[in-house]
Amino acid sequence: MAKTASLKLDDKEYPLPIIEGTEGEKAIDTRTLRAASGYIAYDQGYGNTGSCESKITFLDGDNGILRHRGYPIDQLANQSDFVETAYLVIYGDLPNQARRKEFGLLLRKNAAVETQMQKILEGFPTNASPMAMLSALVSALPAYHADLATNNFEKDLQNFDLAAAVAMSKIRTFVAMIYRYQKGLPFIFPKQELPFCDNFLHMMFSEPYKDYIAMPEVAKALNLLLLLHADHEQNCSTSTVRMVGSSAANLFTSISAGICALSGPLHGGANVAVMQMLQSIHDEGDDGTRFIAAAKSGSKSNRLMGFGHAVYRNFDPRAKIIGDACDTVLRKLGVEDPLLVIAKNLEQAALKDEYFVTRKLYPNVDFYSGIIMRALGIPMNMFTTMFAIGRAPGYIANWREVASNPKGRIYRPRQVYVGVTKRDYVPMAQRG
Ligand code: ACO
């Protein structure tokens, strides 16, 4: 018999169905509560609310577990690459050789950006925020691919494979274009024969008449970095993608909204904030004590960036992998970064501090990712756009789940109104 929970309100009992996930996660289904009782469930910030059922990513924040489609993140990090993991996240299974080739080909064929779209970019001031430019370019994609973006679930799903490849491949090209535009450099066309990450590095760093050929270590490090960002369950930007997608908005529009959400410093923008913090510790010759003391003040503006996570209460498994990779990558590239030493000392100091220990605050993925990006030659202001390239598969997979759910409804949370109660309009002449 199906299990139910019981809620007692004013002496009346309301049975509520219980849902259990495949990994034993339990939830009380409150969908019928308001109609039956007049009450809604209140959960500011949705920290204890399941907004959907999903088959993409399993995350157990208490035990530091992250799995995509069942595969542990450390196995993917050690054995897979970004494109294969993207396929897994989007389609649900690891590809066989033929499917992997087909997917790769679709990405390669859709890497180039229309000349007219370049003009959109050229309309921005060169010092504009790269995330603002990226979200604008992605939100313009429906104008250039109207057939893939009809705002009709059924039609858009029929063209899903192509739309997914366009989104993933072009987001990467846009990022390289934004970088070059800001530096006043001519755009470099993608090369069809290059793998995904090598092609990105080629578009970023090639010079006229001198192709940049990525060292295998560099391409490998970039693959790892993007792979570790591929999806992360119902985070702020992915939930945004789902929310926008639930209105039947097409894939590109939904992703563009996700990119906007990603830009905030409490989310994807944290990788920039971490590096600014490490740099200022370096410049001031401080040992980080000042930042730790300020972070303990409880002010949201002084948080220790790269520390803490909305769901991880043990450790962020991605941070562990990326922290270890930092040493290897920097050694292989022969880079000595004083910020890595500062980051390690800061981590040790915070992990011993009672404030961080009692609140279970550990380094998150952003704590070390900036150091790897710096070693690859990516400037700080582009860090969050790199996160967007990595997170594209997660956005795509989540949009697809929303679009293909026959029982899905538009995302529309409720609220508890705490404003002024009814009052009558006062004409201007009578106002004080
Ligand atoms: N520095 C200092 N104190 C912190 C930090 C931090 N980085 N993070 C949380 N806290 C404190 C909170 O103020 C709160 O204190 P209180 O109990 O005395 O009120 C306590 O720790 C618990 O906070 P949480 O509930 O764990 O935090 P929340 O879920 O609201 O926020 C967040 C999570 C936004 C990630 C937060 O930890 C933070 O701001 N971190 C710094 C920014 C950052 O690195 N963001 C990247 C996240 S990963 C990602 O998006 C890819």
XYZ file of C-alpha atoms and ligand atoms in Angstrom:
483
model
C 0.000 0.000 0.000
C 1.269 3.512 -0.816
C 2.634 5.318 2.247
C 1.090 8.575 3.392
C 2.029 11.245 5.900
C -0.593 12.885 8.030
C -0.793 16.582 8.831
C -3.058 17.761 11.612
C -4.456 21.295 11.299
C -7.182 22.589 13.610
C -8.096 19.063 14.673
C -8.507 17.882 11.134
C -6.139 15.329 9.614
C -4.914 15.639 6.053
C -3.294 12.584 4.485
C -0.410 13.551 2.183
C 1.209 11.060 -0.206
C 4.862 10.143 0.318
C 7.217 9.929 -2.640
C 10.473 7.999 -2.477
C 13.319 8.427 -4.963
C 15.490 5.604 -6.297
C 18.265 6.513 -3.826
C 15.875 6.504 -0.873
C 15.201 10.276 -0.811
C 11.851 10.870 0.829
C 9.375 13.668 0.157
C 5.903 14.631 1.280
C 3.723 15.541 -1.668
C 1.962 18.761 -0.640
C 0.371 19.525 -4.001
C -3.161 18.923 -2.763
C -2.697 20.647 0.613
C -3.974 24.098 -0.303
C -7.083 22.881 -2.068
C -7.912 20.601 0.865
C -6.972 22.846 3.790
C -6.315 26.409 2.595
C -2.701 26.148 3.780
C 0.381 26.334 1.572
C 3.837 24.982 2.423
C 6.217 27.865 3.232
C 9.878 27.396 2.357
C 11.707 30.632 1.586
C 14.426 29.965 -0.991
C 13.013 26.453 -1.613
C 15.782 24.938 0.553
C 13.502 22.099 1.623
C 11.299 21.872 -1.430
C 11.513 19.340 -4.227
C 10.372 21.235 -7.316
C 10.509 18.241 -9.634
C 11.348 14.588 -10.058
C 14.548 14.243 -12.063
C 16.606 11.374 -13.476
C 19.728 13.395 -14.255
C 21.861 13.955 -11.159
C 21.890 12.504 -7.668
C 23.404 14.675 -4.977
C 23.706 13.746 -1.320
C 25.040 16.869 0.338
C 25.404 15.279 3.782
C 27.734 12.610 2.476
C 29.480 14.530 -0.322
C 28.062 12.316 -3.095
C 27.520 13.487 -6.679
C 26.481 11.139 -9.490
C 25.371 11.873 -13.023
C 22.906 9.302 -14.365
C 24.261 6.936 -11.685
C 27.973 7.406 -12.427
C 30.079 8.809 -9.538
C 31.718 12.141 -10.362
C 35.207 10.876 -9.500
C 34.886 8.014 -12.030
C 33.747 10.453 -14.709
C 36.529 12.899 -13.808
C 39.160 10.150 -14.049
C 37.889 8.254 -17.067
C 35.580 10.398 -19.173
C 35.900 13.735 -20.921
C 33.617 16.754 -21.162
C 31.820 15.856 -24.382
C 31.165 12.259 -23.338
C 29.893 13.387 -19.921
C 27.744 16.018 -21.632
C 26.200 13.274 -23.757
C 25.602 11.193 -20.640
C 23.969 14.088 -18.800
C 21.789 15.037 -21.775
C 20.781 11.613 -23.087
C 20.943 9.413 -19.979
C 23.559 6.809 -20.973
C 27.184 6.701 -22.001
C 27.337 6.781 -25.802
C 28.589 3.856 -27.856
C 31.221 4.658 -30.461
C 28.717 5.484 -33.213
C 26.598 7.775 -31.005
C 29.706 9.515 -29.635
C 30.904 10.167 -33.188
C 27.502 11.453 -34.279
C 27.255 13.781 -31.260
C 30.805 15.067 -31.793
C 30.061 15.730 -35.451
C 26.925 17.696 -34.627
C 28.923 19.834 -32.184
C 31.666 20.408 -34.740
C 29.185 21.347 -37.492
C 27.457 23.904 -35.283
C 30.438 25.721 -33.835
C 30.560 28.664 -36.227
C 28.583 31.813 -35.444
C 26.639 33.730 -38.095
C 28.306 36.976 -39.251
C 25.217 38.942 -38.240
C 25.544 37.660 -34.683
C 29.069 39.027 -34.559
C 27.522 42.429 -35.122
C 25.417 42.034 -31.975
C 28.610 41.524 -30.032
C 30.236 44.500 -31.701
C 27.366 46.662 -30.451
C 28.544 46.213 -26.849
C 31.106 48.414 -25.124
C 34.358 46.427 -24.994
C 34.408 46.644 -21.219
C 30.885 45.192 -20.830
C 30.416 42.252 -18.469
C 31.195 39.009 -20.366
C 28.193 37.335 -18.713
C 25.880 40.129 -19.915
C 27.227 39.682 -23.441
C 26.952 35.897 -23.253
C 23.361 35.858 -22.051
C 22.425 38.419 -24.734
C 24.001 36.325 -27.487
C 22.302 33.151 -26.265
C 18.952 34.914 -26.006
C 19.428 36.051 -29.630
C 19.857 32.461 -30.850
C 16.105 31.924 -31.494
C 16.267 34.772 -33.995
C 18.857 32.862 -36.030
C 17.431 29.368 -35.443
C 13.702 30.039 -35.450
C 12.951 26.478 -36.582
C 14.620 25.093 -33.424
C 12.947 27.573 -31.110
C 9.207 27.602 -31.781
C 8.106 27.818 -28.141
C 6.083 24.673 -28.669
C 7.283 21.714 -26.608
C 6.391 19.087 -29.183
C 7.976 20.864 -32.128
C 11.067 21.919 -30.196
C 11.565 18.355 -28.944
C 11.480 17.072 -32.524
C 14.547 19.219 -33.223
C 16.125 18.687 -29.826
C 19.379 16.989 -30.942
C 20.261 19.865 -33.220
C 19.177 22.567 -30.768
C 21.255 20.939 -28.000
C 24.337 20.833 -30.236
C 23.825 24.443 -31.341
C 23.517 25.595 -27.727
C 26.528 23.671 -26.424
C 28.811 24.403 -29.325
C 27.913 28.049 -29.839
C 28.067 28.985 -26.156
C 31.708 27.900 -26.334
C 32.300 29.926 -29.516
C 30.568 32.980 -28.014
C 32.887 32.854 -25.002
C 35.975 32.813 -27.223
C 34.524 35.677 -29.301
C 33.771 37.767 -26.209
C 37.333 37.281 -24.999
C 38.789 38.395 -28.328
C 36.376 41.283 -28.717
C 37.363 42.639 -25.317
C 41.027 42.411 -26.262
C 40.471 44.063 -29.646
C 41.572 40.895 -31.466
C 39.985 39.544 -34.681
C 37.608 36.574 -34.254
C 39.066 33.172 -35.045
C 36.874 30.622 -36.827
C 36.404 27.206 -35.267
C 38.221 24.311 -36.893
C 36.009 21.326 -37.621
C 38.785 18.804 -37.138
C 39.573 19.852 -33.555
C 38.057 18.265 -30.448
C 35.727 20.451 -28.365
C 38.224 21.817 -25.825
C 41.132 22.123 -28.268
C 38.838 24.031 -30.604
C 37.908 26.439 -27.829
C 41.565 27.077 -27.000
C 42.269 27.550 -30.719
C 39.501 30.175 -30.991
C 40.736 31.904 -27.836
C 44.465 32.039 -28.309
C 45.362 31.683 -32.013
C 47.099 34.589 -33.650
C 46.652 35.641 -37.272
C 48.771 33.200 -39.319
C 49.799 31.342 -36.150
C 47.462 28.661 -34.882
C 47.450 27.970 -31.171
C 47.922 24.257 -30.666
C 46.906 23.227 -27.179
C 49.324 21.053 -25.198
C 47.561 17.789 -24.238
C 47.869 18.776 -20.543
C 46.050 22.034 -21.198
C 43.205 20.408 -23.147
C 42.952 17.726 -20.437
C 42.758 20.290 -17.658
C 40.051 22.209 -19.508
C 38.123 18.991 -20.094
C 38.239 18.242 -16.380
C 37.189 21.739 -15.408
C 34.173 21.727 -17.746
C 33.238 18.154 -16.837
C 33.126 19.035 -13.145
C 30.593 21.747 -13.919
C 28.403 19.661 -16.270
C 25.387 19.487 -13.983
C 24.537 20.016 -10.364
C 20.931 19.185 -9.735
C 18.494 21.982 -8.866
C 20.936 24.857 -8.303
C 19.897 28.480 -8.782
C 20.604 28.722 -12.523
C 19.350 25.250 -13.465
C 16.118 25.864 -11.557
C 15.852 29.111 -13.499
C 16.204 27.208 -16.764
C 13.463 24.824 -15.642
C 11.243 27.655 -14.489
C 11.528 29.585 -17.752
C 11.254 26.359 -19.757
C 8.059 25.434 -17.923
C 6.319 28.311 -19.713
C 7.104 26.461 -23.004
C 9.906 28.915 -23.766
C 12.424 27.330 -26.121
C 15.772 25.851 -25.101
C 17.901 28.899 -26.013
C 15.693 31.395 -24.180
C 15.623 29.173 -21.107
C 19.416 28.759 -21.093
C 19.906 32.479 -21.481
C 17.875 33.046 -18.305
C 20.017 30.419 -16.565
C 23.174 32.269 -17.596
C 21.794 35.450 -16.021
C 21.159 33.574 -12.772
C 24.642 32.082 -12.920
C 26.280 35.501 -13.024
C 25.610 36.337 -9.364
C 28.575 36.144 -6.949
C 26.742 33.757 -4.632
C 26.491 31.303 -7.533
C 28.699 31.116 -10.655
C 30.233 34.528 -10.059
C 31.933 33.116 -6.953
C 34.923 31.895 -8.974
C 35.784 35.521 -9.781
C 35.178 36.649 -6.195
C 37.514 33.906 -4.900
C 40.369 35.070 -7.108
C 39.793 38.707 -6.160
C 39.974 37.684 -2.517
C 43.157 35.611 -3.000
C 44.732 38.385 -5.050
C 44.003 40.988 -2.429
C 45.454 38.735 0.307
C 48.544 38.414 -1.883
C 48.803 42.128 -2.620
C 48.379 43.103 1.014
C 50.849 40.476 2.210
C 48.138 39.289 4.619
C 47.749 35.625 5.632
C 43.979 35.649 5.171
C 43.195 36.367 8.838
C 41.375 39.552 7.895
C 39.070 37.761 5.448
C 38.348 34.968 7.903
C 37.553 37.464 10.668
C 35.309 39.500 8.348
C 33.538 36.357 7.109
C 32.648 35.491 10.706
C 30.792 38.764 11.152
C 27.710 37.168 9.590
C 27.447 39.835 6.888
C 26.477 38.407 3.497
C 28.832 40.812 1.750
C 31.885 39.548 3.622
C 31.547 35.813 3.169
C 34.621 33.720 2.616
C 34.226 33.224 -1.114
C 34.491 29.654 -2.389
C 33.381 28.349 1.004
C 30.038 26.879 1.932
C 27.353 25.390 -0.210
C 23.594 25.381 -0.181
C 23.460 21.563 -0.076
C 26.894 20.114 0.731
C 27.320 19.761 4.465
C 30.336 17.495 4.400
C 32.540 18.312 1.434
C 32.015 19.236 -2.194
C 33.423 16.232 -4.100
C 34.169 18.489 -7.077
C 36.329 20.738 -4.896
C 38.376 17.748 -3.781
C 38.987 16.644 -7.384
C 39.762 20.161 -8.583
C 42.006 20.893 -5.582
C 44.091 17.786 -6.354
C 44.092 18.619 -10.078
C 45.427 22.108 -9.347
C 48.736 20.678 -8.114
C 49.098 18.327 -11.088
C 48.112 20.871 -13.735
C 50.354 23.623 -12.407
C 53.290 21.236 -12.075
C 52.814 19.923 -15.634
C 52.563 23.433 -17.038
C 55.504 24.595 -14.969
C 53.365 27.343 -13.405
C 54.063 28.571 -9.892
C 51.075 30.481 -8.634
C 51.415 32.153 -5.245
C 47.624 32.243 -5.058
C 47.559 28.434 -4.832
C 49.701 28.571 -1.703
C 47.449 31.273 -0.251
C 44.337 29.226 -1.097
C 45.751 26.152 0.618
C 46.724 28.074 3.750
C 43.340 29.782 3.832
C 41.575 26.444 3.496
C 43.603 24.968 6.359
C 42.961 27.982 8.590
C 39.220 28.001 7.889
C 38.875 24.257 8.373
C 40.331 24.627 11.865
C 38.192 27.605 12.783
C 35.229 26.895 15.035
C 32.925 29.221 13.028
C 33.433 27.204 9.830
C 33.546 23.823 11.576
C 30.244 24.274 13.415
C 28.498 25.552 10.295
C 29.959 22.748 8.171
C 31.466 25.162 5.671
C 33.966 23.564 3.271
C 35.608 24.714 0.035
C 33.254 24.433 -2.944
C 34.082 23.892 -6.627
C 34.862 27.575 -7.108
C 37.599 27.683 -4.508
C 40.247 26.149 -6.782
C 38.725 26.387 -10.273
C 40.013 29.937 -10.825
C 43.601 28.889 -10.194
C 43.391 26.257 -12.939
C 41.769 28.741 -15.317
C 44.500 31.263 -14.604
C 47.131 28.647 -15.393
C 45.387 28.026 -18.725
C 45.654 31.731 -19.578
C 41.980 32.548 -19.071
C 41.532 36.013 -17.573
C 39.556 36.429 -14.379
C 36.660 38.348 -15.896
C 35.936 35.344 -18.159
C 35.767 32.743 -15.367
C 31.984 32.692 -14.998
C 31.526 32.346 -18.754
C 33.714 29.217 -18.523
C 31.328 27.894 -15.893
C 28.483 28.542 -18.363
C 30.194 26.441 -21.064
C 30.556 23.641 -18.535
C 26.999 23.874 -17.203
C 25.344 23.951 -20.666
C 24.737 20.144 -20.718
C 22.939 20.371 -17.364
C 20.737 23.207 -18.592
C 19.947 21.284 -21.779
C 19.113 18.040 -19.946
C 16.909 19.824 -17.416
C 15.058 21.782 -20.091
C 14.422 18.504 -21.903
C 12.979 16.903 -18.771
C 10.582 19.817 -18.365
C 9.606 19.858 -22.045
C 9.017 16.121 -22.229
C 7.025 15.728 -19.029
C 3.422 15.144 -20.107
C 2.210 15.912 -16.578
C 4.378 19.005 -16.145
C 2.801 22.303 -15.228
C 4.079 25.834 -15.329
C 6.340 26.693 -12.372
C 4.338 29.056 -10.249
C 5.180 29.162 -6.538
C 2.898 30.900 -4.081
C 3.766 33.407 -1.367
C 2.614 34.565 2.016
C 1.590 38.191 1.556
C 2.854 40.380 4.439
C 2.229 43.822 2.878
C -0.328 46.526 3.641
C -3.945 45.298 3.812
C -6.738 46.830 1.717
C -6.956 50.636 1.706
C -8.735 53.163 -0.528
C -7.084 55.255 -3.216
C -6.299 58.837 -2.109
C -6.398 61.546 -4.826
C -3.151 63.570 -5.172
C -4.669 66.799 -3.766
C -5.536 65.049 -0.494
C -2.125 63.428 0.062
C 0.138 64.909 2.730
N 31.513 32.617 4.753
C 31.056 32.910 5.999
N 29.904 32.448 6.503
C 29.156 31.653 5.716
C 29.550 31.311 4.403
C 30.783 31.819 3.931
N 31.226 31.525 2.713
N 28.599 30.526 3.851
C 27.641 30.371 4.782
N 27.969 31.063 5.894
C 27.232 31.094 7.156
C 25.866 31.734 6.993
O 25.955 33.136 7.204
C 25.089 31.024 8.078
O 25.492 31.569 9.333
P 24.450 31.628 10.575
O 24.027 30.218 10.820
O 25.265 32.201 11.682
O 23.327 32.503 10.120
C 25.641 29.609 8.049
O 26.980 29.741 7.533
C 24.860 28.616 7.233
O 24.727 29.113 5.938
P 24.115 28.179 4.834
O 22.679 27.933 5.149
O 24.992 27.002 4.711
O 24.290 29.066 3.571
P 23.297 29.254 2.363
O 22.721 27.964 1.953
O 22.363 30.367 2.682
O 24.277 29.791 1.273
C 26.093 29.854 -0.210
C 25.069 28.948 0.472
C 25.358 30.955 -0.986
C 26.877 29.013 -1.207
C 27.025 30.464 0.875
O 27.716 29.435 1.516
C 27.985 31.499 0.334
O 27.619 32.654 0.191
N 29.260 31.091 -0.019
C 30.187 32.027 -0.583
C 29.895 32.211 -2.066
C 30.259 31.000 -2.873
O 31.349 30.449 -2.753
N 29.316 30.596 -3.765
C 29.525 29.472 -4.668
C 28.617 28.332 -4.323
S 28.987 26.938 -5.317
C 28.293 27.316 -6.792
O 27.344 28.020 -6.936
C 28.947 26.683 -7.936
